[in-house]
C-alpha atoms as a printed R data frame, in Angstrom:
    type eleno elety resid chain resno       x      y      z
1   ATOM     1    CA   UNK     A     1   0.000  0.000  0.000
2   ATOM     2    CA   UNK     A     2   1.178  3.376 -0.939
3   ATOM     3    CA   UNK     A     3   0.511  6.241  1.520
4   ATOM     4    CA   UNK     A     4   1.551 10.131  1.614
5   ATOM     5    CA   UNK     A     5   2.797 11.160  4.930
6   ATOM     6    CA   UNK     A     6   1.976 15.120  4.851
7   ATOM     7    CA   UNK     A     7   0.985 17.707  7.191
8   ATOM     8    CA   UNK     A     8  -2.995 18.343  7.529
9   ATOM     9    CA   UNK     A     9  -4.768 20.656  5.073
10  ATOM    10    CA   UNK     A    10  -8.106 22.636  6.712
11  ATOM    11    CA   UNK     A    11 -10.099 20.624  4.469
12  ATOM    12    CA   UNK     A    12  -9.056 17.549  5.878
13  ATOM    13    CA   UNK     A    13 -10.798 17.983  9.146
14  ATOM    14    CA   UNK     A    14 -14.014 16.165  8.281
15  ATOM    15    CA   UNK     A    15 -12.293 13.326  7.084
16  ATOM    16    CA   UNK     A    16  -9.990 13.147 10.202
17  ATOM    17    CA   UNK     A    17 -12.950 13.315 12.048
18  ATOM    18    CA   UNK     A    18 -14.561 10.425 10.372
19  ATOM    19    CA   UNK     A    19 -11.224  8.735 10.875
20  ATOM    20    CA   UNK     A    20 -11.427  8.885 14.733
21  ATOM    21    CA   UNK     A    21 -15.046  8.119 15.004
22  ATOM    22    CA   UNK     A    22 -14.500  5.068 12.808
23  ATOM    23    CA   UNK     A    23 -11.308  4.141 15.396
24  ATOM    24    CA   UNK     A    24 -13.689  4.617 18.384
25  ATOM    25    CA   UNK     A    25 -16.343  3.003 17.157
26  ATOM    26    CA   UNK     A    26 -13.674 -0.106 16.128
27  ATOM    27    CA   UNK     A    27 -12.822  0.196 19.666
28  ATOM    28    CA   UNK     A    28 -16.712 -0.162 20.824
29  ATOM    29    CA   UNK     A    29 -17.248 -3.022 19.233
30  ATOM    30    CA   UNK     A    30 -14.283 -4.437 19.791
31  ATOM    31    CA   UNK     A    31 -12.474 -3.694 23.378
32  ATOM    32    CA   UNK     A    32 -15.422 -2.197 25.200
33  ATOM    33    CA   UNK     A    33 -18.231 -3.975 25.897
34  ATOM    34    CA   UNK     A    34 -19.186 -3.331 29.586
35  ATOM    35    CA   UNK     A    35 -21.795 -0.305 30.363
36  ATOM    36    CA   UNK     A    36 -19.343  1.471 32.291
37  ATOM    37    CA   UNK     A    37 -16.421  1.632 30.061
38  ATOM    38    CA   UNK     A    38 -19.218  2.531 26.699
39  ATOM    39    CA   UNK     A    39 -20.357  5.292 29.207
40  ATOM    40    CA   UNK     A    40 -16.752  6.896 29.337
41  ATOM    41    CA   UNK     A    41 -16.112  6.347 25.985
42  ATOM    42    CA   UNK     A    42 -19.163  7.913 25.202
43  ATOM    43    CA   UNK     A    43 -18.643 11.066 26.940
44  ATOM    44    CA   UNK     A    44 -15.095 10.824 25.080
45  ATOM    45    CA   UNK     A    45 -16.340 11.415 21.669
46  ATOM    46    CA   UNK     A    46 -17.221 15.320 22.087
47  ATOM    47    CA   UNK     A    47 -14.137 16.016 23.427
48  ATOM    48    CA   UNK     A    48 -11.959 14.451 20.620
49  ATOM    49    CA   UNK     A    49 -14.410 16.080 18.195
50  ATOM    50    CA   UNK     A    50 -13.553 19.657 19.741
51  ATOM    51    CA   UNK     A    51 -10.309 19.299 19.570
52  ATOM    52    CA   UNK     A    52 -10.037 18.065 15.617
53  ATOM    53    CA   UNK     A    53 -12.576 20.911 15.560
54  ATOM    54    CA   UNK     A    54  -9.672 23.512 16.305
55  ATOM    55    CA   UNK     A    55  -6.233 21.117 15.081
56  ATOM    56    CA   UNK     A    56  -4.267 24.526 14.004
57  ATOM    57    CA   UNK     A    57  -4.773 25.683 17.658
58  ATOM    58    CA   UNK     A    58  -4.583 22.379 19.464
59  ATOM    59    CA   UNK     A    59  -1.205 21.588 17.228
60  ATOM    60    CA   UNK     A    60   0.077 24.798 16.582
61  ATOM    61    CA   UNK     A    61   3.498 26.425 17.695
62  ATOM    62    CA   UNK     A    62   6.077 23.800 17.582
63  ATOM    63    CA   UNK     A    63   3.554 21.087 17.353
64  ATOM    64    CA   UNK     A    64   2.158 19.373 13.965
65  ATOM    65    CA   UNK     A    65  -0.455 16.906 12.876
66  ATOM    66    CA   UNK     A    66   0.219 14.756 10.246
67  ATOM    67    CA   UNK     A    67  -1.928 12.459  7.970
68  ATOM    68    CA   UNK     A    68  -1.383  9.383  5.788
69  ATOM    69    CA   UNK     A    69  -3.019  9.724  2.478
70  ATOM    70    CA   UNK     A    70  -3.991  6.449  0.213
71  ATOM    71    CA   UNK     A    71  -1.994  6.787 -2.959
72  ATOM    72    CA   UNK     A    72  -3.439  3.630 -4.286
73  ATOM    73    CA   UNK     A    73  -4.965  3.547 -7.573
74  ATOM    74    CA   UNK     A    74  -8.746  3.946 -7.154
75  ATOM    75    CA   UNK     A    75  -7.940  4.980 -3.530
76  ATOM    76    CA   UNK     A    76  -6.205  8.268 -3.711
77  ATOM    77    CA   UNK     A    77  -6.567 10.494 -1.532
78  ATOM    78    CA   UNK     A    78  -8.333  8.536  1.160
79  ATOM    79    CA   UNK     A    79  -7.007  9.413  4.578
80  ATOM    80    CA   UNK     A    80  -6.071  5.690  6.303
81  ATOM    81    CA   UNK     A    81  -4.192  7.524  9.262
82  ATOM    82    CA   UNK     A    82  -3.327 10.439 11.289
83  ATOM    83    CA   UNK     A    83  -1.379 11.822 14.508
84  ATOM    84    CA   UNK     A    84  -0.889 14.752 16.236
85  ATOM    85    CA   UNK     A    85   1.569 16.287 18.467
86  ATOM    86    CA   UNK     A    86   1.324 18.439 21.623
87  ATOM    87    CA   UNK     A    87   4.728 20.810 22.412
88  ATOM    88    CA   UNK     A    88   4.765 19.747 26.318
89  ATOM    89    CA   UNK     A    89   7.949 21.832 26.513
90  ATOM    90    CA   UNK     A    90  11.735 21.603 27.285
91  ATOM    91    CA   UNK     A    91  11.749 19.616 24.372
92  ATOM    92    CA   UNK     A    92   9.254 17.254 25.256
93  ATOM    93    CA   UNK     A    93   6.238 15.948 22.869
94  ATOM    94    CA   UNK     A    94   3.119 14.149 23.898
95  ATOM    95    CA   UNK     A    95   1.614 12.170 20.748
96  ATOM    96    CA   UNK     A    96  -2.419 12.552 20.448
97  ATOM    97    CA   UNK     A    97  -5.287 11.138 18.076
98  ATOM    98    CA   UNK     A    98  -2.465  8.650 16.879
99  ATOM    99    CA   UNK     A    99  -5.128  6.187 14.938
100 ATOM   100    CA   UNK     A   100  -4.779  4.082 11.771
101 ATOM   101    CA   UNK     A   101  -8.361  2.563  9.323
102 ATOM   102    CA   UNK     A   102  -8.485 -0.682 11.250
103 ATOM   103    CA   UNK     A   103  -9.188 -2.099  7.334
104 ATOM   104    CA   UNK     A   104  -5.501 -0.826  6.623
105 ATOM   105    CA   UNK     A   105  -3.544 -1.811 10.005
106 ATOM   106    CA   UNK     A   106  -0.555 -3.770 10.068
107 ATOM   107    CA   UNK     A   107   0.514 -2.308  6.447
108 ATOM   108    CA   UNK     A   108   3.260  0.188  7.915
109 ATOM   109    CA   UNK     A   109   0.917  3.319  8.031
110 ATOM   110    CA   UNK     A   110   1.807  3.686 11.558
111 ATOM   111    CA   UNK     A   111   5.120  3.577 11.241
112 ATOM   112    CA   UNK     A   112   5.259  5.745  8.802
113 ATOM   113    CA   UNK     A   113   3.348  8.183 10.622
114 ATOM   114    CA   UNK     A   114   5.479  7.832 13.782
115 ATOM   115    CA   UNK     A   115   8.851  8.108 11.413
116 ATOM   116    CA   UNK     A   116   7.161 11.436 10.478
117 ATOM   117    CA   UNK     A   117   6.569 12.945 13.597
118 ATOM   118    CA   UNK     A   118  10.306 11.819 14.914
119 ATOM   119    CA   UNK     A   119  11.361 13.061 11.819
120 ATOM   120    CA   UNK     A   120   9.788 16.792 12.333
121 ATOM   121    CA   UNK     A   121  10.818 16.683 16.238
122 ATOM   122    CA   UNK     A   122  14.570 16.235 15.258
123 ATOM   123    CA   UNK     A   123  13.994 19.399 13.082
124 ATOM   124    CA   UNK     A   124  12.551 21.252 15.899
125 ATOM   125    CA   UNK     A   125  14.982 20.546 18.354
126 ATOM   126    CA   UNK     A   126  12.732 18.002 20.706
127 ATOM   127    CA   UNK     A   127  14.778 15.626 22.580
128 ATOM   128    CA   UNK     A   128  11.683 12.795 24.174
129 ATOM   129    CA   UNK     A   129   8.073 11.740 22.901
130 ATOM   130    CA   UNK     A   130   5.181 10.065 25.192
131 ATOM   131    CA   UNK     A   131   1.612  9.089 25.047
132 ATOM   132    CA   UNK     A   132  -0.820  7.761 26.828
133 ATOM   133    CA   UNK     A   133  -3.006  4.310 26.166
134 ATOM   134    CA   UNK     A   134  -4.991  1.953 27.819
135 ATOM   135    CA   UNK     A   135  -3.671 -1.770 28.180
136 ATOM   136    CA   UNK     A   136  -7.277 -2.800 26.832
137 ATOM   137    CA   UNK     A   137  -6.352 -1.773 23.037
138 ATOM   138    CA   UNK     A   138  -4.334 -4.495 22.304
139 ATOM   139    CA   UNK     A   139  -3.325 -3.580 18.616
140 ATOM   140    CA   UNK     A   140  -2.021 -0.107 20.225
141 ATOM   141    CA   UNK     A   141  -0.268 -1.968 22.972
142 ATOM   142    CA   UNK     A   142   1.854 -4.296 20.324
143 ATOM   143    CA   UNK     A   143   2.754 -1.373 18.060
144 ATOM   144    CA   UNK     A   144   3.887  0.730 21.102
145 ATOM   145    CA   UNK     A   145   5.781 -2.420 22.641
146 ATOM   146    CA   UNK     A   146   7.763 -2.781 19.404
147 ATOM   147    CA   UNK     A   147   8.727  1.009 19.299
148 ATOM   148    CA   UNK     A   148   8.772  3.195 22.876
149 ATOM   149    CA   UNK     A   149   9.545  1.809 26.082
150 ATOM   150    CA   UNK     A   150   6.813  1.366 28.668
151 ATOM   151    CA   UNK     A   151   7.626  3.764 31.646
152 ATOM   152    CA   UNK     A   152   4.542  3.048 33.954
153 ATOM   153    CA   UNK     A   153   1.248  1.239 34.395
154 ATOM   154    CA   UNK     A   154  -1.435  2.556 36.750
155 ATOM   155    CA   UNK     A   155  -4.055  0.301 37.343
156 ATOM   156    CA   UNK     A   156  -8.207  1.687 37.013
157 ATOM   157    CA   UNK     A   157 -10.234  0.934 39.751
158 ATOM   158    CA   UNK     A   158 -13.678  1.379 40.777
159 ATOM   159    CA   UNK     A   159 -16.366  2.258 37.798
160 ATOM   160    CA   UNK     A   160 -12.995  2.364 35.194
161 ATOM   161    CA   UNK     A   161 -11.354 -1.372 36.161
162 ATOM   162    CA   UNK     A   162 -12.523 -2.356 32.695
163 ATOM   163    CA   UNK     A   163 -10.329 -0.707 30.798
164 ATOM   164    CA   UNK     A   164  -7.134 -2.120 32.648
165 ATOM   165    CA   UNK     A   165  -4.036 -0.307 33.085
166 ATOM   166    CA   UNK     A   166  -3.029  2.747 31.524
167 ATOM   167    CA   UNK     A   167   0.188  2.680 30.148
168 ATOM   168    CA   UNK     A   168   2.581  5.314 29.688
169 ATOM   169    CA   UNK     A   169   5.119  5.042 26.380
170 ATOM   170    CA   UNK     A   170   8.129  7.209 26.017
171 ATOM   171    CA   UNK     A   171  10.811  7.112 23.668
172 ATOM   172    CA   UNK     A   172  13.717  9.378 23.330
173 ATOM   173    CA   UNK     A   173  14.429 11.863 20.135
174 ATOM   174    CA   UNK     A   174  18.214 11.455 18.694
């Protein structure tokens, strides 16, 4: 599969946002099947719709989002992935909306992805990368154990046990 790795255009927002709803719905059906944890994930959704909503403040400054475009014949232009990043400071980057078509994973979109936002923190001077998951997303777990190292898991409790742990990823920029 052929993908473009390029910075966001404005009129690529609905289609990110599609993108994301697709992923959380994949994760829905998939991962979260308790009332508690589709209650959460529920209240989730308008939050990660505001902030695609406003990407060029969200990512602005020294941060970026990036998108993979198909470049397939009959598919082009077809965005199959995205990611942003947050500027935490002192050289530090948290990755967000990090999500991949579940028709398309395990093709090397998300690496790609990732080797474009390491690629544009080495140009902006950012020496370490983390992000968040939760240990229920298995697919997200096995990418991020092949890439970052896992720096702490906090186990949920109470009305949030069902999603696990969350795990913390971190990875440093050379």
């Amino acid at each position: 599969m052929s993908v473009l790795i390029r910075p966001y255009r404005e009129e690529d927002v609905p289609a990110i946002m599609d993108l994301l709803r697709g992923h959380i719905k994949f994760n829905a059906d998939n991962y979260m099947s308790t009332p508690a944890v589709l209650k959460v994930q529920n209240e989730h959704l308008p939050s990660v719709m505001l902030d695609l909503q406003n990407i060029q403040v969200n990512y602005g400054g020294k941060g970026c989002f990036l998108v993979a475009e198909d470049q397939s014949e009959g598919r082009e232009g077809i965005l199959v992935g995205c990611v942003g990043l947050i500027d935490k400071g002192d050289g530090v980057g948290e990755v967000k909306r990090f999500t991949v078509d579940p028709t398309v994973h395990r093709r090397g979109i998300g690496s790609k992805l990732m080797k474009g936002i390491e690629d544009y923190m080495k140009k902006e001077g950012y020496t370490r990368l983390f992000l968040t998951t939760l240990s229920i997303f298995d697919a997200a777990c096995g990418f991020y154990d092949r890439t970052f190292t896992l720096e702490k898991e906090t186990k949920f409790e109470g009305d949030l046990v069902d999603f696990g742990y969350e795990r913390l990823y971190a990875k440093e920029i050379k």
